[in-house]
């Protein structure tokens, strides 16, 4: 089945220790998104790629970076995680043909000690 | 900027009908979507309205009034498995989906 796969599902890191979360998709979608969701809050858009074009949200901290080496893969790098970065990180994709459906991965839950 | 408002919690009984309202303020509006999220799970798509009116998909319907910047999600014949959080979300342009804070629905026997 075509899907969006995130790894790892659970990540524990220490304060300040860099972390990379990965997302892969078999949907061949043009657009890939990273959202941050804290407990009982809305998913917050961090950035998205349309093909190789990177679109950063104005309020996304510089501590968060992303890479998309090819259509199928996208990475979220957190350079120096703080306690406030503990959250679920959701990857999603869309076909980029107009506002419609986002397909989400199961998420990566980040704990910062 | 943009803002979305929806109730934080709704409670209903099995078999009932519940309506979750959403009002929004945004520039570059391209449509209103609804997503369901069970605890610990990922959001899943429920519906999308680009034009005014009602869209029906099984037990779920969604309505949009662009002139009122208002929409709602209607859930009929509620089941226990419908207990989840429901998010309205606005498309700001073709490729940016911005979520509201979510409505937690609790369905009781």
Coordinates of C-alpha atoms in Angstrom, one line a residue:
Chain A
X1 CA 0.0 0.0 0.0
X2 CA 1.2 3.5 -0.8
X3 CA 2.0 5.3 2.4
X4 CA 4.0 7.7 4.5
X5 CA 6.5 6.2 6.8
X6 CA 8.3 7.9 9.6
X7 CA 11.3 6.8 11.6
X8 CA 11.9 6.4 14.4
X9 CA 8.5 6.3 16.0
X10 CA 10.0 7.2 19.3
X11 CA 13.2 9.2 19.8
X12 CA 14.7 10.1 23.2
X13 CA 17.6 12.6 23.2
X14 CA 19.4 14.7 25.6
X15 CA 19.2 18.5 25.8
X16 CA 21.3 20.0 23.1
X17 CA 22.1 16.7 21.3
X18 CA 21.1 16.8 17.6
X19 CA 18.3 14.7 16.3
X20 CA 17.3 13.7 12.8
X21 CA 13.8 12.4 12.0
X22 CA 13.1 10.8 8.6
X23 CA 10.0 10.5 6.4
X24 CA 9.6 8.4 3.3
X25 CA 6.6 8.2 0.9
X26 CA 5.6 5.9 -1.8
X27 CA 2.8 8.1 -3.1
X28 CA 5.1 10.0 -5.4
X29 CA 3.6 13.3 -4.1
X30 CA 5.2 16.6 -4.9
X31 CA 4.7 18.2 -1.6
X32 CA 6.1 17.1 1.8
X33 CA 5.3 18.8 5.1
X34 CA 6.6 18.8 8.6
X35 CA 4.3 19.6 11.5
X36 CA 5.0 19.8 15.2
X37 CA 2.2 18.8 17.5
X38 CA 2.4 19.3 21.3
X39 CA 0.1 17.6 23.7
X40 CA -3.6 18.6 23.1
X41 CA -2.6 21.2 20.6
X42 CA -3.1 21.7 16.9
X43 CA -0.4 20.5 14.5
X44 CA 1.8 23.5 13.7
X45 CA 3.3 23.8 10.3
X46 CA 7.1 24.1 10.4
X47 CA 7.9 24.0 6.7
X48 CA 7.1 22.3 3.4
X49 CA 8.8 21.4 0.2
X50 CA 7.2 21.7 -3.2
X51 CA 9.5 19.4 -5.1
X52 CA 12.9 20.9 -4.2
X53 CA 11.5 24.3 -3.3
X54 CA 11.8 24.9 0.4
X55 CA 9.1 27.0 2.2
X56 CA 9.8 27.9 5.7
X57 CA 7.1 29.3 8.1
X58 CA 8.1 32.7 9.5
X59 CA 7.9 31.6 13.1
X60 CA 9.8 28.3 12.7
X61 CA 13.0 28.5 14.9
X62 CA 16.4 28.3 13.2
X63 CA 17.0 25.3 15.3
X64 CA 14.8 23.3 12.9
X65 CA 16.2 22.5 9.5
X66 CA 15.0 20.2 6.7
X67 CA 16.4 18.3 3.8
X68 CA 14.7 16.6 0.8
X69 CA 17.3 14.7 -1.2
X70 CA 14.8 13.2 -3.5
X71 CA 11.0 12.9 -4.1
X72 CA 10.6 10.0 -1.7
X73 CA 12.5 11.2 1.4
X74 CA 12.5 14.2 3.7
X75 CA 14.4 14.8 6.9
X76 CA 13.8 17.0 9.9
X77 CA 17.0 18.0 11.7
X78 CA 16.8 19.6 15.2
X79 CA 20.2 21.0 15.8
X80 CA 20.1 21.6 19.5
X81 CA 16.9 20.3 21.1
X82 CA 15.5 22.0 24.1
X83 CA 12.9 20.8 26.5
X84 CA 10.3 22.9 24.6
X85 CA 10.9 20.8 21.5
X86 CA 9.5 17.7 23.0
X87 CA 6.5 16.9 20.8
X88 CA 5.1 14.6 18.1
X89 CA 6.5 15.4 14.7
X90 CA 4.2 14.6 11.8
X91 CA 5.2 14.3 8.2
X92 CA 2.6 14.6 5.6
X93 CA 2.4 14.7 1.8
X94 CA 0.0 16.0 -0.9
X95 CA -0.1 15.8 -4.6
X96 CA 0.4 19.5 -5.0
X97 CA -2.4 19.8 -7.6
X98 CA -4.5 22.0 -5.4
X99 CA -5.6 22.3 -1.9
X100 CA -7.1 18.9 -1.0
X101 CA -5.9 16.0 1.0
X102 CA -2.9 15.6 3.2
X103 CA -1.7 12.1 4.0
X104 CA 0.0 11.9 7.3
X105 CA 2.6 9.4 8.6
X106 CA 2.2 7.9 12.1
X107 CA 4.5 10.5 13.6
X108 CA 7.8 10.5 15.6
X109 CA 7.4 11.3 19.2
X110 CA 10.5 13.2 20.5
X111 CA 11.4 13.2 24.2
X112 CA 14.1 15.6 25.4
X113 CA 15.8 14.8 28.7
Chain B
X1 CA -2.1 36.0 9.7
X2 CA -4.9 33.6 10.3
X3 CA -7.0 32.3 13.2
X4 CA -9.5 29.5 13.5
X5 CA -11.9 29.0 16.4
X6 CA -13.7 25.8 17.3
X7 CA -15.1 24.5 20.6
X8 CA -12.5 22.7 22.8
X9 CA -14.8 19.9 23.9
X10 CA -18.1 18.3 22.9
X11 CA -19.9 15.4 24.5
X12 CA -22.7 13.3 23.0
X13 CA -24.3 9.9 23.3
X14 CA -24.2 7.0 20.9
X15 CA -26.7 7.3 18.1
X16 CA -26.9 11.1 18.4
X17 CA -26.0 13.9 16.0
X18 CA -23.3 16.4 16.8
X19 CA -22.2 19.6 15.0
X20 CA -18.7 21.0 15.4
X21 CA -18.5 24.7 14.3
X22 CA -15.5 26.5 13.0
X23 CA -15.0 30.1 12.3
X24 CA -11.9 31.4 10.6
X25 CA -10.0 34.5 9.6
X26 CA -7.3 34.1 6.9
X27 CA -5.9 35.7 3.8
X28 CA -5.7 33.7 0.6
X29 CA -8.5 31.2 1.5
X30 CA -8.6 28.2 -0.7
X31 CA -10.9 25.9 1.3
X32 CA -11.7 24.4 4.6
X33 CA -10.8 20.8 5.6
X34 CA -11.6 18.6 8.5
X35 CA -9.4 16.0 10.0
X36 CA -9.9 13.3 12.7
X37 CA -7.2 12.3 15.1
X38 CA -7.5 9.5 17.7
X39 CA -5.3 9.7 20.7
X40 CA -1.7 8.7 19.8
X41 CA -2.6 8.6 16.1
X42 CA -2.0 10.7 13.0
X43 CA -4.6 13.0 11.6
X44 CA -6.8 11.5 8.9
X45 CA -8.7 13.4 6.2
X46 CA -12.5 13.6 6.6
X47 CA -13.7 16.3 4.2
X48 CA -12.8 19.3 2.1
X49 CA -15.0 22.3 1.1
X50 CA -13.8 24.8 -1.5
X51 CA -17.3 26.2 -2.3
X52 CA -20.3 27.1 -0.3
X53 CA -22.6 24.3 0.6
X54 CA -22.8 20.9 2.1
X55 CA -20.6 17.9 1.3
X56 CA -21.7 14.5 2.5
X57 CA -19.6 11.4 3.0
X58 CA -21.5 8.6 4.8
X59 CA -22.2 9.6 8.3
X60 CA -20.1 12.8 8.1
X61 CA -21.1 16.0 6.4
X62 CA -19.3 19.3 6.2
X63 CA -20.6 22.7 5.4
X64 CA -19.0 26.0 4.3
X65 CA -20.2 29.6 4.1
X66 CA -17.4 31.7 2.7
X67 CA -19.3 35.0 3.2
X68 CA -19.6 34.2 6.9
X69 CA -16.1 32.6 7.2
X70 CA -17.8 29.7 8.9
X71 CA -18.0 26.0 8.5
X72 CA -19.2 23.0 10.4
X73 CA -18.7 19.2 10.6
X74 CA -21.8 17.2 11.2
X75 CA -21.5 13.7 12.6
X76 CA -24.6 11.5 12.5
X77 CA -25.4 8.2 14.2
X78 CA -22.5 8.6 16.5
X79 CA -20.5 5.5 17.5
X80 CA -18.0 5.0 20.3
X81 CA -15.2 4.9 17.8
X82 CA -16.0 8.5 16.8
X83 CA -14.5 9.6 20.1
X84 CA -11.5 11.6 18.9
X85 CA -10.2 15.1 18.2
X86 CA -11.6 16.9 15.2
X87 CA -9.6 19.7 13.6
X88 CA -10.8 22.3 11.1
X89 CA -8.1 23.6 8.9
X90 CA -7.8 26.3 6.3
X91 CA -5.9 26.1 3.1
X92 CA -3.9 29.3 2.8
X93 CA -2.9 29.0 -0.9
X94 CA -2.6 25.7 -2.6
X95 CA 0.0 24.1 -0.4
X96 CA -0.3 25.4 3.1
X97 CA -2.8 23.8 5.5
X98 CA -3.2 25.6 8.8
X99 CA -5.0 23.7 11.7
X100 CA -7.3 25.0 14.4
X101 CA -6.9 24.0 18.0
X102 CA -9.2 21.0 17.7
X103 CA -12.4 19.8 19.3
X104 CA -12.3 16.8 21.6
X105 CA -15.4 14.7 21.1
X106 CA -16.4 12.2 23.7
X107 CA -19.1 9.7 22.8
X108 CA -20.9 8.0 25.7
X109 CA -23.1 4.9 25.7

